[in-house]
Tab-separated table of C-alpha atoms and ligand atoms in Angstrom:
chain	number	residue	atom	x	y	z
A	1	UNK	CA	-61.504	-65.670	-34.858
A	2	UNK	CA	-58.153	-64.112	-34.099
A	3	UNK	CA	-55.563	-63.554	-36.851
A	4	UNK	CA	-53.052	-66.375	-37.075
A	5	UNK	CA	-50.087	-64.260	-35.976
A	6	UNK	CA	-51.849	-63.344	-32.740
A	7	UNK	CA	-52.797	-66.974	-32.117
A	8	UNK	CA	-49.137	-67.948	-32.603
A	9	UNK	CA	-48.047	-65.260	-30.162
A	10	UNK	CA	-50.578	-66.453	-27.568
A	11	UNK	CA	-49.361	-70.043	-27.986
A	12	UNK	CA	-45.752	-68.969	-27.478
A	13	UNK	CA	-46.538	-66.828	-24.430
A	14	UNK	CA	-48.641	-69.560	-22.819
A	15	UNK	CA	-45.552	-71.773	-22.720
A	16	UNK	CA	-43.884	-69.388	-20.274
A	17	UNK	CA	-43.908	-70.376	-16.601
A	18	UNK	CA	-46.751	-68.804	-14.664
A	19	UNK	CA	-48.554	-67.579	-17.777
A	20	UNK	CA	-51.940	-69.208	-18.245
A	21	UNK	CA	-53.963	-69.058	-21.476
A	22	UNK	CA	-55.923	-65.990	-20.343
A	23	UNK	CA	-52.831	-63.989	-19.385
A	24	UNK	CA	-51.168	-65.071	-22.617
A	25	UNK	CA	-54.117	-63.702	-24.568
A	26	UNK	CA	-54.120	-60.457	-22.584
A	27	UNK	CA	-50.379	-59.926	-23.084
A	28	UNK	CA	-50.575	-60.768	-26.799
A	29	UNK	CA	-53.459	-58.368	-27.386
A	30	UNK	CA	-51.616	-55.695	-25.452
A	31	UNK	CA	-48.442	-56.192	-27.481
A	32	UNK	CA	-50.063	-56.036	-30.900
A	33	UNK	CA	-51.696	-52.748	-29.977
A	34	UNK	CA	-48.575	-51.209	-28.427
A	35	UNK	CA	-46.243	-48.753	-30.058
A	36	UNK	CA	-43.905	-50.826	-32.225
A	37	UNK	CA	-40.755	-49.222	-30.749
A	38	UNK	CA	-41.532	-50.493	-27.269
A	39	UNK	CA	-42.327	-53.970	-28.578
A	40	UNK	CA	-38.998	-54.023	-30.380
A	41	UNK	CA	-37.269	-52.974	-27.159
A	42	UNK	CA	-38.852	-55.909	-25.331
A	43	UNK	CA	-37.932	-58.358	-28.091
A	44	UNK	CA	-34.339	-57.054	-28.134
A	45	UNK	CA	-34.050	-57.317	-24.338
A	46	UNK	CA	-35.193	-60.950	-24.471
A	47	UNK	CA	-32.729	-61.820	-27.235
A	48	UNK	CA	-29.832	-59.976	-25.629
A	49	UNK	CA	-30.382	-61.588	-22.215
A	50	UNK	CA	-30.573	-65.009	-23.827
A	51	UNK	CA	-27.363	-64.381	-25.765
A	52	UNK	CA	-25.405	-63.025	-22.807
A	53	UNK	CA	-26.432	-65.447	-20.089
A	54	UNK	CA	-24.492	-68.656	-19.656
A	55	UNK	CA	-23.919	-71.145	-16.849
A	56	UNK	CA	-20.884	-70.573	-14.628
A	57	UNK	CA	-18.461	-73.394	-15.465
A	58	UNK	CA	-17.595	-73.780	-11.773
A	59	UNK	CA	-20.900	-73.590	-9.915
A	60	UNK	CA	-23.594	-73.617	-12.594
A	61	UNK	CA	-25.051	-70.199	-11.699
A	62	UNK	CA	-26.582	-67.992	-14.376
A	63	UNK	CA	-23.994	-65.394	-15.290
A	64	UNK	CA	-22.742	-63.113	-18.031
A	65	UNK	CA	-19.165	-64.016	-17.207
A	66	UNK	CA	-17.659	-67.323	-16.133
A	67	UNK	CA	-16.549	-67.785	-13.369
A	68	UNK	CA	-19.540	-65.929	-11.976
A	69	UNK	CA	-19.200	-62.979	-9.545
A	70	UNK	CA	-19.840	-65.290	-6.553
A	71	UNK	CA	-17.150	-67.807	-7.558
A	72	UNK	CA	-14.767	-64.947	-8.311
A	73	UNK	CA	-15.414	-63.136	-5.011
A	74	UNK	CA	-12.438	-63.782	-2.723
A	75	UNK	CA	-14.289	-62.303	0.277
A	76	UNK	CA	-16.720	-65.206	0.230
A	77	UNK	CA	-15.996	-68.252	2.354
A	78	UNK	CA	-14.585	-70.845	-0.041
A	79	UNK	CA	-14.658	-73.533	2.653
A	80	UNK	CA	-18.455	-73.584	2.561
A	81	UNK	CA	-20.395	-74.769	-0.499
A	82	UNK	CA	-24.185	-74.735	-0.616
A	83	UNK	CA	-25.697	-77.312	-2.979
A	84	UNK	CA	-28.938	-76.248	-4.639
A	85	UNK	CA	-31.187	-77.806	-7.231
A	86	UNK	CA	-31.523	-74.990	-9.735
A	87	UNK	CA	-29.644	-71.805	-10.599
A	88	UNK	CA	-32.591	-69.663	-9.449
A	89	UNK	CA	-32.289	-71.141	-5.938
A	90	UNK	CA	-29.061	-69.170	-5.565
A	91	UNK	CA	-31.091	-65.976	-5.882
A	92	UNK	CA	-33.452	-67.075	-3.086
A	93	UNK	CA	-30.538	-67.799	-0.753
A	94	UNK	CA	-28.703	-64.612	-1.683
A	95	UNK	CA	-31.843	-62.620	-0.846
A	96	UNK	CA	-31.863	-64.125	2.643
A	97	UNK	CA	-28.401	-62.623	3.220
A	98	UNK	CA	-27.658	-65.534	5.540
A	99	UNK	CA	-25.000	-67.309	3.527
A	100	UNK	CA	-21.497	-66.098	2.708
A	101	UNK	CA	-20.080	-69.239	1.133
A	102	UNK	CA	-20.135	-70.464	-2.439
A	103	UNK	CA	-22.695	-72.481	-4.374
A	104	UNK	CA	-23.078	-75.528	-6.544
A	105	UNK	CA	-26.076	-76.126	-8.808
A	106	UNK	CA	-27.044	-79.782	-9.204
A	107	UNK	CA	-29.368	-79.168	-12.123
A	108	UNK	CA	-32.180	-81.306	-10.730
A	109	UNK	CA	-32.643	-84.107	-8.256
A	110	UNK	CA	-32.621	-87.837	-8.478
A	111	UNK	CA	-35.975	-89.065	-9.688
A	112	UNK	CA	-35.963	-92.543	-11.224
A	113	UNK	CA	-39.625	-92.175	-12.219
A	114	UNK	CA	-38.755	-89.168	-14.385
A	115	UNK	CA	-35.593	-90.855	-15.639
A	116	UNK	CA	-33.249	-88.579	-13.672
A	117	UNK	CA	-30.274	-90.580	-12.431
A	118	UNK	CA	-27.263	-89.339	-10.441
A	119	UNK	CA	-25.162	-89.130	-13.621
A	120	UNK	CA	-27.633	-86.614	-15.059
A	121	UNK	CA	-26.763	-84.191	-12.262
A	122	UNK	CA	-23.661	-82.051	-11.800
A	123	UNK	CA	-22.201	-84.308	-9.091
A	124	UNK	CA	-18.905	-85.146	-10.816
A	125	UNK	CA	-18.384	-81.391	-11.268
A	126	UNK	CA	-18.880	-80.937	-7.529
A	127	UNK	CA	-16.441	-83.750	-6.732
A	128	UNK	CA	-13.846	-82.088	-8.953
A	129	UNK	CA	-14.100	-78.939	-6.834
A	130	UNK	CA	-12.787	-80.815	-3.780
A	131	UNK	CA	-9.310	-80.970	-5.281
A	132	UNK	CA	-9.350	-77.339	-6.422
A	133	UNK	CA	-11.009	-75.550	-3.508
A	134	UNK	CA	-10.542	-75.636	0.290
A	135	UNK	CA	-14.022	-77.073	0.916
A	136	UNK	CA	-14.709	-78.021	4.540
A	137	UNK	CA	-18.472	-78.099	4.612
A	138	UNK	CA	-21.187	-78.951	2.119
A	139	UNK	CA	-24.564	-77.443	2.966
A	140	UNK	CA	-27.321	-79.282	1.157
A	141	UNK	CA	-30.273	-76.999	0.409
A	142	UNK	CA	-32.644	-79.179	-1.582
A	143	UNK	CA	-36.409	-79.082	-1.249
A	144	UNK	CA	-38.003	-81.030	1.560
A	145	UNK	CA	-39.957	-83.631	-0.375
A	146	UNK	CA	-39.339	-87.308	-1.095
A	147	UNK	CA	-36.977	-86.666	-4.019
A	148	UNK	CA	-35.153	-83.902	-2.180
A	149	UNK	CA	-34.677	-86.237	0.793
A	150	UNK	CA	-33.462	-89.116	-1.370
A	151	UNK	CA	-31.049	-86.897	-3.288
A	152	UNK	CA	-29.672	-85.403	-0.060
A	153	UNK	CA	-29.084	-88.858	1.402
A	154	UNK	CA	-27.394	-90.014	-1.791
A	155	UNK	CA	-25.147	-86.951	-1.864
A	156	UNK	CA	-24.186	-87.281	1.813
A	157	UNK	CA	-23.073	-90.847	1.189
A	158	UNK	CA	-21.262	-90.193	-2.065
A	159	UNK	CA	-19.496	-87.007	-0.992
A	160	UNK	CA	-18.380	-88.332	2.396
A	161	UNK	CA	-14.629	-87.921	2.939
A	162	UNK	CA	-12.333	-87.247	5.879
A	163	UNK	CA	-12.555	-83.761	7.383
A	164	UNK	CA	-15.640	-82.838	5.395
A	165	UNK	CA	-18.788	-81.801	7.213
A	166	UNK	CA	-22.027	-82.420	5.366
A	167	UNK	CA	-25.114	-80.626	6.630
A	168	UNK	CA	-28.616	-80.092	5.415
A	169	UNK	CA	-30.619	-76.934	5.945
A	170	UNK	CA	-33.159	-77.249	8.707
A	171	UNK	CA	-36.719	-78.226	8.131
A	172	UNK	CA	-39.260	-75.506	8.573
A	173	UNK	CA	-39.207	-74.805	4.898
A	174	UNK	CA	-42.662	-75.242	3.384
A	175	UNK	CA	-43.065	-79.005	3.079
A	176	UNK	CA	-42.875	-80.374	-0.419
A	177	UNK	CA	-41.885	-77.110	-2.029
A	178	UNK	CA	-38.784	-75.526	-3.431
A	179	UNK	CA	-36.654	-72.735	-2.012
A	180	UNK	CA	-38.377	-70.139	-4.170
A	181	UNK	CA	-41.466	-70.318	-1.952
A	182	UNK	CA	-39.614	-69.732	1.298
A	183	UNK	CA	-39.496	-66.173	2.560
A	184	UNK	CA	-36.138	-64.659	3.456
A	185	UNK	CA	-36.491	-65.056	7.215
A	186	UNK	CA	-37.468	-68.722	6.938
A	187	UNK	CA	-34.541	-69.369	4.629
A	188	UNK	CA	-32.000	-67.647	6.837
A	189	UNK	CA	-33.294	-69.600	9.880
A	190	UNK	CA	-33.158	-72.829	7.889
A	191	UNK	CA	-29.541	-72.102	6.992
A	192	UNK	CA	-28.573	-71.211	10.553
A	193	UNK	CA	-30.291	-74.329	11.869
A	194	UNK	CA	-28.670	-76.706	9.399
A	195	UNK	CA	-27.940	-80.136	10.794
A	196	UNK	CA	-25.056	-82.419	10.204
A	197	UNK	CA	-25.935	-85.477	8.142
A	198	UNK	CA	-22.692	-87.333	8.714
B	201	ZN	ZN1	-19.955	-69.646	-10.198
């Protein structure tokens, strides 16, 4: 029924996270009836953001400049590194205002069923940071589900070294979910109440 170009647009939009087929259709129909200048502005903003954003070569955060502003900030506590699963988790923790250390993005968690092994994660990159930075504590902030637990245990074992404290943020986070679903207060309490693993 719909012209092919609109169908293609709906298909593309429906691939975006959180956009179901109905929203995709609504957005597509809105766009094709909008003033073409504003549509071009949106398209340009998408392209520009995609071109400018890269991963920080130190921590894996999304940034326009590497090292990212957090890695480059000398006022932050370089002895404390918080390990998260995805780059967006940094935003959740930053919003909680409860953490003044640095970050490291793993890029996933160990999940043999999905074919994700330790070597697929940014663990070697984290190990390299031990010789370059004065790291005294690793705070593991992975989700509290089976894979998050297994990955945390693996990391605690592999990263263990003299004079390094390894802690994990306290439970109380929504069970089985990622950091993005925790509100700021819960996250800051979870960080404060982190427990030593080793
Ligand atoms: Zn960084």
